[in-house]
Amino acid sequence: GVPVTYVPARNIIFLSFALSFAEAIKARAIFIGAHAQDYSGYPDCRPEFYRAFAKVIATGTKAGVDKKKIEIKTPLIHKTKAEIIKLGIKLGVPFELTRSCYNGRNLPCGKCDSCYFRAKGFKQAGIEDPLNR
């Protein structure tokens, strides 16, 4: 089911702000880093959610009505956490500055879903999480 860490309409809010800005600057794409694997029951991290939101864009915006498509790009949607971490290393992501813990701590609590999946991803990638050094 949907976990207790679910934030109601979180990605809808993010995408709505991004869509408004994208339409204002005449952008043709919005990128979001959601991924479906290990999504822990969050309904707004599934590919079908992004397909549905694309319909909202097509029917609920001037750009959509004018057939000036604004796409939602989800480049991480089908990657595993390990693949995302490896890509992040390749791109120079400063993982020591990132946080995943739902408990709001600077260091992983090791108990929440986000900490579990982060640890599992680093382990499967064969990379030490800089927050656990």
JSON list of N, CA and C in Angstrom, two decimals, residues 76-116:
[
{"chain": "A", "resi": 76, "resn": "LEU", "atom": "N", "xyz": [14.89, 8.62, -15.46]},
{"chain": "A", "resi": 76, "resn": "LEU", "atom": "CA", "xyz": [15.28, 7.63, -14.44]},
{"chain": "A", "resi": 76, "resn": "LEU", "atom": "C", "xyz": [14.18, 6.62, -14.14]},
{"chain": "A", "resi": 77, "resn": "ILE", "atom": "N", "xyz": [13.05, 6.75, -14.77]},
{"chain": "A", "resi": 77, "resn": "ILE", "atom": "CA", "xyz": [11.84, 6.02, -14.38]},
{"chain": "A", "resi": 77, "resn": "ILE", "atom": "C", "xyz": [12.03, 4.50, -14.32]},
{"chain": "A", "resi": 78, "resn": "HIS", "atom": "N", "xyz": [12.81, 3.93, -15.23]},
{"chain": "A", "resi": 78, "resn": "HIS", "atom": "CA", "xyz": [12.98, 2.47, -15.25]},
{"chain": "A", "resi": 78, "resn": "HIS", "atom": "C", "xyz": [14.37, 2.03, -14.79]},
{"chain": "A", "resi": 79, "resn": "LYS", "atom": "N", "xyz": [15.15, 2.94, -14.26]},
{"chain": "A", "resi": 79, "resn": "LYS", "atom": "CA", "xyz": [16.48, 2.57, -13.76]},
{"chain": "A", "resi": 79, "resn": "LYS", "atom": "C", "xyz": [16.38, 2.09, -12.32]},
{"chain": "A", "resi": 80, "resn": "THR", "atom": "N", "xyz": [17.30, 1.23, -11.94]},
{"chain": "A", "resi": 80, "resn": "THR", "atom": "CA", "xyz": [17.39, 0.81, -10.55]},
{"chain": "A", "resi": 80, "resn": "THR", "atom": "C", "xyz": [18.13, 1.89, -9.76]},
{"chain": "A", "resi": 81, "resn": "LYS", "atom": "N", "xyz": [18.06, 1.82, -8.46]},
{"chain": "A", "resi": 81, "resn": "LYS", "atom": "CA", "xyz": [18.82, 2.77, -7.63]},
{"chain": "A", "resi": 81, "resn": "LYS", "atom": "C", "xyz": [20.32, 2.65, -7.95]},
{"chain": "A", "resi": 82, "resn": "ALA", "atom": "N", "xyz": [20.81, 1.42, -8.13]},
{"chain": "A", "resi": 82, "resn": "ALA", "atom": "CA", "xyz": [22.23, 1.22, -8.44]},
{"chain": "A", "resi": 82, "resn": "ALA", "atom": "C", "xyz": [22.59, 1.90, -9.76]},
{"chain": "A", "resi": 83, "resn": "GLU", "atom": "N", "xyz": [21.73, 1.78, -10.76]},
{"chain": "A", "resi": 83, "resn": "GLU", "atom": "CA", "xyz": [22.00, 2.43, -12.05]},
{"chain": "A", "resi": 83, "resn": "GLU", "atom": "C", "xyz": [22.00, 3.95, -11.91]},
{"chain": "A", "resi": 84, "resn": "ILE", "atom": "N", "xyz": [21.08, 4.46, -11.10]},
{"chain": "A", "resi": 84, "resn": "ILE", "atom": "CA", "xyz": [21.01, 5.91, -10.88]},
{"chain": "A", "resi": 84, "resn": "ILE", "atom": "C", "xyz": [22.27, 6.40, -10.16]},
{"chain": "A", "resi": 85, "resn": "ILE", "atom": "N", "xyz": [22.73, 5.65, -9.18]},
{"chain": "A", "resi": 85, "resn": "ILE", "atom": "CA", "xyz": [23.93, 6.02, -8.44]},
{"chain": "A", "resi": 85, "resn": "ILE", "atom": "C", "xyz": [25.15, 5.99, -9.35]},
{"chain": "A", "resi": 86, "resn": "LYS", "atom": "N", "xyz": [25.26, 4.95, -10.17]},
{"chain": "A", "resi": 86, "resn": "LYS", "atom": "CA", "xyz": [26.39, 4.89, -11.12]},
{"chain": "A", "resi": 86, "resn": "LYS", "atom": "C", "xyz": [26.36, 6.06, -12.10]},
{"chain": "A", "resi": 87, "resn": "LEU", "atom": "N", "xyz": [25.18, 6.41, -12.58]},
{"chain": "A", "resi": 87, "resn": "LEU", "atom": "CA", "xyz": [25.04, 7.56, -13.47]},
{"chain": "A", "resi": 87, "resn": "LEU", "atom": "C", "xyz": [25.43, 8.83, -12.73]},
{"chain": "A", "resi": 88, "resn": "GLY", "atom": "N", "xyz": [24.99, 8.95, -11.48]},
{"chain": "A", "resi": 88, "resn": "GLY", "atom": "CA", "xyz": [25.36, 10.11, -10.67]},
{"chain": "A", "resi": 88, "resn": "GLY", "atom": "C", "xyz": [26.86, 10.23, -10.49]},
{"chain": "A", "resi": 89, "resn": "ILE", "atom": "N", "xyz": [27.54, 9.12, -10.24]},
{"chain": "A", "resi": 89, "resn": "ILE", "atom": "CA", "xyz": [29.01, 9.13, -10.11]},
{"chain": "A", "resi": 89, "resn": "ILE", "atom": "C", "xyz": [29.64, 9.63, -11.41]},
{"chain": "A", "resi": 90, "resn": "LYS", "atom": "N", "xyz": [29.15, 9.08, -12.53]},
{"chain": "A", "resi": 90, "resn": "LYS", "atom": "CA", "xyz": [29.66, 9.46, -13.85]},
{"chain": "A", "resi": 90, "resn": "LYS", "atom": "C", "xyz": [29.48, 10.97, -14.10]},
{"chain": "A", "resi": 91, "resn": "LEU", "atom": "N", "xyz": [28.36, 11.51, -13.64]},
{"chain": "A", "resi": 91, "resn": "LEU", "atom": "CA", "xyz": [28.05, 12.92, -13.85]},
{"chain": "A", "resi": 91, "resn": "LEU", "atom": "C", "xyz": [28.63, 13.85, -12.77]},
{"chain": "A", "resi": 92, "resn": "GLY", "atom": "N", "xyz": [29.28, 13.26, -11.76]},
{"chain": "A", "resi": 92, "resn": "GLY", "atom": "CA", "xyz": [29.90, 14.06, -10.71]},
{"chain": "A", "resi": 92, "resn": "GLY", "atom": "C", "xyz": [28.95, 14.56, -9.64]},
{"chain": "A", "resi": 93, "resn": "VAL", "atom": "N", "xyz": [27.87, 13.84, -9.38]},
{"chain": "A", "resi": 93, "resn": "VAL", "atom": "CA", "xyz": [26.93, 14.24, -8.33]},
{"chain": "A", "resi": 93, "resn": "VAL", "atom": "C", "xyz": [27.63, 14.20, -6.98]},
{"chain": "A", "resi": 94, "resn": "PRO", "atom": "N", "xyz": [27.56, 15.27, -6.21]},
{"chain": "A", "resi": 94, "resn": "PRO", "atom": "CA", "xyz": [28.18, 15.28, -4.88]},
{"chain": "A", "resi": 94, "resn": "PRO", "atom": "C", "xyz": [27.25, 14.57, -3.87]},
{"chain": "A", "resi": 95, "resn": "PHE", "atom": "N", "xyz": [27.29, 13.25, -3.88]},
{"chain": "A", "resi": 95, "resn": "PHE", "atom": "CA", "xyz": [26.38, 12.48, -3.04]},
{"chain": "A", "resi": 95, "resn": "PHE", "atom": "C", "xyz": [26.53, 12.80, -1.55]},
{"chain": "A", "resi": 96, "resn": "GLU", "atom": "N", "xyz": [27.67, 13.34, -1.15]},
{"chain": "A", "resi": 96, "resn": "GLU", "atom": "CA", "xyz": [27.85, 13.72, 0.25]},
{"chain": "A", "resi": 96, "resn": "GLU", "atom": "C", "xyz": [26.93, 14.88, 0.63]},
{"chain": "A", "resi": 97, "resn": "LEU", "atom": "N", "xyz": [26.40, 15.59, -0.37]},
{"chain": "A", "resi": 97, "resn": "LEU", "atom": "CA", "xyz": [25.49, 16.70, -0.10]},
{"chain": "A", "resi": 97, "resn": "LEU", "atom": "C", "xyz": [24.03, 16.31, -0.26]},
{"chain": "A", "resi": 98, "resn": "THR", "atom": "N", "xyz": [23.76, 15.06, -0.62]},
{"chain": "A", "resi": 98, "resn": "THR", "atom": "CA", "xyz": [22.39, 14.62, -0.82]},
{"chain": "A", "resi": 98, "resn": "THR", "atom": "C", "xyz": [21.83, 14.00, 0.45]},
{"chain": "A", "resi": 99, "resn": "ARG", "atom": "N", "xyz": [20.52, 14.04, 0.58]},
{"chain": "A", "resi": 99, "resn": "ARG", "atom": "CA", "xyz": [19.83, 13.45, 1.72]},
{"chain": "A", "resi": 99, "resn": "ARG", "atom": "C", "xyz": [18.64, 12.66, 1.21]},
{"chain": "A", "resi": 100, "resn": "SER", "atom": "N", "xyz": [18.38, 11.54, 1.84]},
{"chain": "A", "resi": 100, "resn": "SER", "atom": "CA", "xyz": [17.26, 10.70, 1.47]},
{"chain": "A", "resi": 100, "resn": "SER", "atom": "C", "xyz": [16.34, 10.40, 2.64]},
{"chain": "A", "resi": 101, "resn": "CYS", "atom": "N", "xyz": [16.82, 10.51, 3.84]},
{"chain": "A", "resi": 101, "resn": "CYS", "atom": "CA", "xyz": [16.10, 10.06, 5.03]},
{"chain": "A", "resi": 101, "resn": "CYS", "atom": "C", "xyz": [14.81, 10.83, 5.25]},
{"chain": "A", "resi": 102, "resn": "TYR", "atom": "N", "xyz": [13.72, 10.09, 5.45]},
{"chain": "A", "resi": 102, "resn": "TYR", "atom": "CA", "xyz": [12.43, 10.70, 5.72]},
{"chain": "A", "resi": 102, "resn": "TYR", "atom": "C", "xyz": [12.36, 11.26, 7.13]},
{"chain": "A", "resi": 103, "resn": "ASN", "atom": "N", "xyz": [13.30, 10.91, 7.97]},
{"chain": "A", "resi": 103, "resn": "ASN", "atom": "CA", "xyz": [13.31, 11.40, 9.35]},
{"chain": "A", "resi": 103, "resn": "ASN", "atom": "C", "xyz": [14.01, 12.74, 9.48]},
{"chain": "A", "resi": 104, "resn": "GLY", "atom": "N", "xyz": [14.46, 13.30, 8.35]},
{"chain": "A", "resi": 104, "resn": "GLY", "atom": "CA", "xyz": [15.04, 14.63, 8.35]},
{"chain": "A", "resi": 104, "resn": "GLY", "atom": "C", "xyz": [16.42, 14.73, 8.97]},
{"chain": "A", "resi": 105, "resn": "ARG", "atom": "N", "xyz": [17.11, 13.64, 9.04]},
{"chain": "A", "resi": 105, "resn": "ARG", "atom": "CA", "xyz": [18.44, 13.64, 9.66]},
{"chain": "A", "resi": 105, "resn": "ARG", "atom": "C", "xyz": [19.52, 13.89, 8.61]},
{"chain": "A", "resi": 106, "resn": "ASN", "atom": "N", "xyz": [20.67, 14.36, 9.07]},
{"chain": "A", "resi": 106, "resn": "ASN", "atom": "CA", "xyz": [21.80, 14.54, 8.16]},
{"chain": "A", "resi": 106, "resn": "ASN", "atom": "C", "xyz": [22.41, 13.22, 7.77]},
{"chain": "A", "resi": 107, "resn": "LEU", "atom": "N", "xyz": [22.38, 12.27, 8.67]},
{"chain": "A", "resi": 107, "resn": "LEU", "atom": "CA", "xyz": [22.88, 10.94, 8.38]},
{"chain": "A", "resi": 107, "resn": "LEU", "atom": "C", "xyz": [21.71, 9.98, 8.27]},
{"chain": "A", "resi": 108, "resn": "PRO", "atom": "N", "xyz": [21.84, 8.95, 7.44]},
{"chain": "A", "resi": 108, "resn": "PRO", "atom": "CA", "xyz": [20.73, 8.00, 7.27]},
{"chain": "A", "resi": 108, "resn": "PRO", "atom": "C", "xyz": [20.34, 7.34, 8.60]},
{"chain": "A", "resi": 109, "resn": "CYS", "atom": "N", "xyz": [19.03, 7.24, 8.83]},
{"chain": "A", "resi": 109, "resn": "CYS", "atom": "CA", "xyz": [18.55, 6.57, 10.04]},
{"chain": "A", "resi": 109, "resn": "CYS", "atom": "C", "xyz": [18.68, 5.06, 9.89]},
{"chain": "A", "resi": 110, "resn": "GLY", "atom": "N", "xyz": [18.66, 4.60, 8.63]},
{"chain": "A", "resi": 110, "resn": "GLY", "atom": "CA", "xyz": [18.78, 3.17, 8.36]},
{"chain": "A", "resi": 110, "resn": "GLY", "atom": "C", "xyz": [17.50, 2.40, 8.56]},
{"chain": "A", "resi": 111, "resn": "LYS", "atom": "N", "xyz": [16.41, 3.08, 8.88]},
{"chain": "A", "resi": 111, "resn": "LYS", "atom": "CA", "xyz": [15.15, 2.39, 9.17]},
{"chain": "A", "resi": 111, "resn": "LYS", "atom": "C", "xyz": [14.03, 2.71, 8.18]},
{"chain": "A", "resi": 112, "resn": "CYS", "atom": "N", "xyz": [13.99, 3.90, 7.65]},
{"chain": "A", "resi": 112, "resn": "CYS", "atom": "CA", "xyz": [12.91, 4.27, 6.74]},
{"chain": "A", "resi": 112, "resn": "CYS", "atom": "C", "xyz": [13.16, 3.67, 5.35]},
{"chain": "A", "resi": 113, "resn": "ASP", "atom": "N", "xyz": [12.11, 3.61, 4.54]},
{"chain": "A", "resi": 113, "resn": "ASP", "atom": "CA", "xyz": [12.22, 3.04, 3.19]},
{"chain": "A", "resi": 113, "resn": "ASP", "atom": "C", "xyz": [13.31, 3.73, 2.38]},
{"chain": "A", "resi": 114, "resn": "SER", "atom": "N", "xyz": [13.35, 5.05, 2.46]},
{"chain": "A", "resi": 114, "resn": "SER", "atom": "CA", "xyz": [14.31, 5.79, 1.65]},
{"chain": "A", "resi": 114, "resn": "SER", "atom": "C", "xyz": [15.75, 5.42, 2.02]},
{"chain": "A", "resi": 115, "resn": "CYS", "atom": "N", "xyz": [16.03, 5.31, 3.29]},
{"chain": "A", "resi": 115, "resn": "CYS", "atom": "CA", "xyz": [17.38, 4.91, 3.73]},
{"chain": "A", "resi": 115, "resn": "CYS", "atom": "C", "xyz": [17.68, 3.48, 3.28]},
{"chain": "A", "resi": 116, "resn": "TYR", "atom": "N", "xyz": [16.70, 2.61, 3.39]},
{"chain": "A", "resi": 116, "resn": "TYR", "atom": "CA", "xyz": [16.88, 1.22, 2.97]},
{"chain": "A", "resi": 116, "resn": "TYR", "atom": "C", "xyz": [17.24, 1.15, 1.49]}
]
